Coordinates of C-alpha atoms in Angstrom, one line a residue:
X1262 CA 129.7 114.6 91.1
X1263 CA 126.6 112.6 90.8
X1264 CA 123.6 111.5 93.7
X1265 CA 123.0 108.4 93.2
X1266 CA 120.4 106.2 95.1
X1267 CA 118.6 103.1 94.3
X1268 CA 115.6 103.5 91.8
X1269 CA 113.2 100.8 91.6
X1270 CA 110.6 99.9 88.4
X1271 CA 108.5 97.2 87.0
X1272 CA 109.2 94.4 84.6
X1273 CA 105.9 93.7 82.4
X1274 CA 108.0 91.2 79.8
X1275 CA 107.7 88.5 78.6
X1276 CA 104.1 88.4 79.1
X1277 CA 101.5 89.7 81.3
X1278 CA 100.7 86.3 82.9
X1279 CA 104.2 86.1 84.2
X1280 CA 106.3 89.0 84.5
X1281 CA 109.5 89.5 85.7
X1282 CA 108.2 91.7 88.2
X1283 CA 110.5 94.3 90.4
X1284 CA 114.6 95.3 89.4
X1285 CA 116.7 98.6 91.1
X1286 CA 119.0 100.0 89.2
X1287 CA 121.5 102.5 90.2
X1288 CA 120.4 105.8 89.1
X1289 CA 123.1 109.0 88.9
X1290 CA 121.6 112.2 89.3
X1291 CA 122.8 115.3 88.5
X1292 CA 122.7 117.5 91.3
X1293 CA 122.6 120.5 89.3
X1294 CA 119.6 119.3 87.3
X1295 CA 117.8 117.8 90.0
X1296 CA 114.6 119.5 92.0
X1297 CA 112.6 117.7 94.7
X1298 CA 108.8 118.5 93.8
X1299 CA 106.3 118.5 96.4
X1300 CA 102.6 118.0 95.6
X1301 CA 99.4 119.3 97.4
X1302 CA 100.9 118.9 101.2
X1303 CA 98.6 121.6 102.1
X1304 CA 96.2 121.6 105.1
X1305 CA 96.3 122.3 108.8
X1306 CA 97.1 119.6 111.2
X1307 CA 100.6 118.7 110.6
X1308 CA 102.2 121.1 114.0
X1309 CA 102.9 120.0 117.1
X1310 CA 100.6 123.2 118.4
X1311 CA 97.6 122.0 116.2
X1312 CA 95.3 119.1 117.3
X1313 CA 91.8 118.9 115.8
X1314 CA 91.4 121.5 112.8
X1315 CA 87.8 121.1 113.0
X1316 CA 87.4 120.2 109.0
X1317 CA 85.4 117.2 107.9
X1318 CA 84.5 115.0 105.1
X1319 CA 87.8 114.2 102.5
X1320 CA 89.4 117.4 104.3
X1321 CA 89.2 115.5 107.9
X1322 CA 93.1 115.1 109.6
X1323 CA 94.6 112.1 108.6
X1324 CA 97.2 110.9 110.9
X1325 CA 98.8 108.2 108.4
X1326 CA 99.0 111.7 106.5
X1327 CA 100.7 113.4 109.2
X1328 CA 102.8 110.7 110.2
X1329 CA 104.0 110.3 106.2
X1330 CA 104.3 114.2 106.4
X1331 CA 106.1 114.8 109.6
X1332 CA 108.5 111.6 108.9
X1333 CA 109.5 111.2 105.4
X1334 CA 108.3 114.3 103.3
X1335 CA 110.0 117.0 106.1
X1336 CA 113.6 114.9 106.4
X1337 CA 113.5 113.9 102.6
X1338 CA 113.2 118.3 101.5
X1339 CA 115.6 119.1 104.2
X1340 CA 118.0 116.5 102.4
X1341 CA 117.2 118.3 99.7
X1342 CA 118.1 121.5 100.9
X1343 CA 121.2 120.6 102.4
X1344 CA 122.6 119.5 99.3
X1345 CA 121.2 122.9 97.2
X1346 CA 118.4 121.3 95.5
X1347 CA 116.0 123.1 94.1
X1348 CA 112.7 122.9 96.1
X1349 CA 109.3 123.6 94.1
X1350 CA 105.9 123.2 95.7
X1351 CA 102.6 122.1 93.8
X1352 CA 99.4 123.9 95.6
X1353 CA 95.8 123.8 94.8
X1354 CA 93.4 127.4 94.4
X1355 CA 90.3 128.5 93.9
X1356 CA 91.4 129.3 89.8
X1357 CA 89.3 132.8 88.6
X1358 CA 88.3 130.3 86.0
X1359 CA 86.5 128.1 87.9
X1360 CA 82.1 128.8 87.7
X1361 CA 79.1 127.2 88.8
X1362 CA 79.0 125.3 85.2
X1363 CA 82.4 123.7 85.2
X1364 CA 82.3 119.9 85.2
X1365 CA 85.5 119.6 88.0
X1366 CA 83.2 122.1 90.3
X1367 CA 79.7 120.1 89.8
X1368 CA 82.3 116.6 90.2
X1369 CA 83.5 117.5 93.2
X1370 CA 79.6 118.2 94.9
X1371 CA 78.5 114.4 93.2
X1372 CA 81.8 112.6 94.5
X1373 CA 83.0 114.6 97.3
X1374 CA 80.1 116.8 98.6
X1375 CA 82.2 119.9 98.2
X1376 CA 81.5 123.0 96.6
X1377 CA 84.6 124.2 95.9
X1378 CA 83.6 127.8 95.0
X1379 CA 82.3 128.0 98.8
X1380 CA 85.2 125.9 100.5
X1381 CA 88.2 127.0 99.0
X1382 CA 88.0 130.8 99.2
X1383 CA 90.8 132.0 100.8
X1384 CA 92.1 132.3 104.0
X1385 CA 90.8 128.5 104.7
X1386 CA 92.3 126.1 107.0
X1387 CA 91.9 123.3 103.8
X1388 CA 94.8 124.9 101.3
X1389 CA 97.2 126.7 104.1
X1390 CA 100.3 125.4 104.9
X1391 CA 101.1 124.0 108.3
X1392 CA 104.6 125.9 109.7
X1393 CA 106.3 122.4 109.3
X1394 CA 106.1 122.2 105.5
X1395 CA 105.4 125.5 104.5
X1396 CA 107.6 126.6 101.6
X1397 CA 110.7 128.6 102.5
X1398 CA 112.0 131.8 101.1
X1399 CA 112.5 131.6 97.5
X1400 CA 110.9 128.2 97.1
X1401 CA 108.3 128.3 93.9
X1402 CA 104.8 127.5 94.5
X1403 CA 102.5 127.0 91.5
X1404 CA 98.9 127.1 91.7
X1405 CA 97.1 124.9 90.1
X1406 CA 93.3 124.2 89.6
X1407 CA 93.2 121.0 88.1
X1408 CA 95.1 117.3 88.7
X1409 CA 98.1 117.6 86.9
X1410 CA 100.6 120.5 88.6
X1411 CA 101.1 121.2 84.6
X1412 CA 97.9 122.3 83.1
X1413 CA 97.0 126.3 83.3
X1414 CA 100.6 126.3 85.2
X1415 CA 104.3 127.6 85.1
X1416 CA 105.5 124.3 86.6
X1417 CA 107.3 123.6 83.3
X1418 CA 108.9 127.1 82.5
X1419 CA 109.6 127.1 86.9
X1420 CA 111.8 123.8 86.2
X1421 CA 113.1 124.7 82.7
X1422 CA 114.8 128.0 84.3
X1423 CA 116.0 126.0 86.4
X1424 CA 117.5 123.6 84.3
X1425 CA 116.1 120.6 86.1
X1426 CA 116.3 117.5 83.9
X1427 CA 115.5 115.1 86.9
X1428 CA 112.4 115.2 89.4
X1429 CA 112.1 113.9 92.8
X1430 CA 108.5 114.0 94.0
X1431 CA 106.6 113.4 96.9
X1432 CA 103.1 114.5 98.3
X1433 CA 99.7 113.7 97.7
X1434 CA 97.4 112.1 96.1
X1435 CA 99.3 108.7 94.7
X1436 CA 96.3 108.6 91.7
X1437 CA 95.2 111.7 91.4
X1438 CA 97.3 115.0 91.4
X1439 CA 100.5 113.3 92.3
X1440 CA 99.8 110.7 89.8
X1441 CA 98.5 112.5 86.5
X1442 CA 101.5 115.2 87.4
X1443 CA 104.2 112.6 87.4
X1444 CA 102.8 111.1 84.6
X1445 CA 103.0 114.4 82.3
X1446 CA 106.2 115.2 83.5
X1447 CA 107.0 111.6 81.8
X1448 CA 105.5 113.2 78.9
X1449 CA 107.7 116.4 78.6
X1450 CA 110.7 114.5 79.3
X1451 CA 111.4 114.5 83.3
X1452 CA 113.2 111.6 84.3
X1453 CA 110.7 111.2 87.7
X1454 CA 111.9 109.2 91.0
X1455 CA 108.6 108.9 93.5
X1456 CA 109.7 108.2 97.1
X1457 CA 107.2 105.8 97.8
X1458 CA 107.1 105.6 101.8
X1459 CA 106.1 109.8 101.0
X1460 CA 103.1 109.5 99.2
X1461 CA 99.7 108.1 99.9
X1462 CA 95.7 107.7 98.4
X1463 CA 92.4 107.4 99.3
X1464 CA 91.6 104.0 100.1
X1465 CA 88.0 102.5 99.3
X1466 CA 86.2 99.9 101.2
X1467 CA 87.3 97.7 99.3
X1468 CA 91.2 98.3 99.2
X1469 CA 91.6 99.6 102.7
X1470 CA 93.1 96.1 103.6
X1471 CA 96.5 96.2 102.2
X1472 CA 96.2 99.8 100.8
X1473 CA 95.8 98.5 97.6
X1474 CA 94.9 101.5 95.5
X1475 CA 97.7 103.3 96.8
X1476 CA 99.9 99.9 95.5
X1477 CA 98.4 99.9 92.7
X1478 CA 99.3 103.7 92.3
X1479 CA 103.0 103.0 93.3
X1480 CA 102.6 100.1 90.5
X1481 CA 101.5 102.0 87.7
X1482 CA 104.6 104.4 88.2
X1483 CA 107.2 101.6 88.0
X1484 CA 105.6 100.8 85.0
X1485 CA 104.5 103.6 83.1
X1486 CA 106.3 106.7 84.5
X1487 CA 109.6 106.3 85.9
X1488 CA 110.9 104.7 89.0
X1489 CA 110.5 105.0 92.7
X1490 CA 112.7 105.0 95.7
X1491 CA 112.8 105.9 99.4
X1492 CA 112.8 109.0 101.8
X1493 CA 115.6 107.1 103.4
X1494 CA 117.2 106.2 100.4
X1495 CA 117.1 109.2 99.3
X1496 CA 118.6 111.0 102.3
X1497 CA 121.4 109.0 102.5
X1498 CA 122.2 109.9 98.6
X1499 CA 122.0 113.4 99.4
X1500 CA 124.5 112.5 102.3
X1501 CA 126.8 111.2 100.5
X1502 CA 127.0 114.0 97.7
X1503 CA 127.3 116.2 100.9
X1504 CA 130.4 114.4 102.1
X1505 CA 131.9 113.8 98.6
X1506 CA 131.2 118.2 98.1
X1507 CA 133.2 118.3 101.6
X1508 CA 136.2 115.8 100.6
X1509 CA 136.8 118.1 97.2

């Protein structure tokens, strides 16, 4: 029994001035060696009982973010679950090896204005889970410090005990910790499907029109990491293994 669902990737041949551009291929999943990987969809905000959280700056709500949260990340992991995939969240924390002289630290206060030795010390409003994408019983969550969900992490040994060959991710941010995770689990042998409707970045000035950056994010994954797909694609895959389990 296989899940299959429609994987999409990018074409860079023959030449970079004319490319063949977009193909979908059928992909076949094994079910048993599948897990659905969520990334840094932390944060208050995302309740219905929860308006204004009160944070500002990068941590500010984001209702794109919620919508992309509430509407594609929460059916997509419940698809997931139905279907006995294995569900592993990807967190951020304040790491005991983080100090005043680390470069990520002092990068953060240039680019971001935040300390993070100040703002992430826990219990904070920034890196809890909101009730409708909080992990459920039994559910990993690996806490990392840096971008990628493997460095300083048991993300790999979490999915090797598991036997997961294939990884279905979703979450946050397209270029940054989604991005450089996706990308090393290309390196360690993952075959990685990004639902693309489930992840989003932060859009500059200059690439708010069109949400370019986050494109471009989506792009450099068809071409460099795997392949993406839907939340709705997805669902329906896990919908049909569901009926297929049922008719056996």
């Amino acid at each position: 029994m296989t899940l299959t669902l429609p994987g999409r990737y990018y074409r860079m041949y023959p030449s970079f001035e004319n490319p063949l551009g977009h193909a979908e291929e059928q992909l076949e999943l094994d079910p048993d060696r599948t897990g659905f990987l969520i990334v840094d969809a932390y944060g208050r905000g995302f309740d219905d009982e929860i308006g204004d959280t009160g944070l500002a700056g990068i941590y500010a709500a984001d209702p794109v973010v919620r919508e992309i949260v509430r509407e594609h990340i929460v059916p997509a992991r419940e698809a997931a679950r139905r279907i006995g995939l294995p569900v592993v969240y990807l967190t951020n924390h304040l790491s005991p090896g983080l100090a005043e002289s680390t470069e990520w630290r002092n990068l953060s206060l240039r680019t971001c204005d935040v300390d993070v030795l100040e703002a992430w010390q826990e219990p904070n409003d920034i890196l809890a889970f909101s009730k409708v994408i909080a992990p459920g019983p039994g559910e990993p969550l690996i806490r990392k410090q840096m971008y990628s969900g493997f460095y300083e992490t048991t993300l790999d040994s979490t999915l090797r005990a598991r036997d997961i060959k294939d990884l279905v991710v979703v979450g946050f941010d397209s270029r940054i910790c989604l991005g450089n995770t996706v990308t090393e689990a290309m390196y360690r042998g993952y075959r990685v499907v990004v639902l693309r409707d489930c992840v989003r970045t932060f859009e500059y000035p200059e690439t708010r029109q069109g949400e370019l950056a986050n494109l471009l994010a989506i792009r450099y994954i068809e071409s460099n990491v795997g392949y993406t797909s839907t939340s709705a694609g997805f669902a329906a895959a896990c919908a049909r293994t569901a009926d297929a389990r049922v008719g056996d």
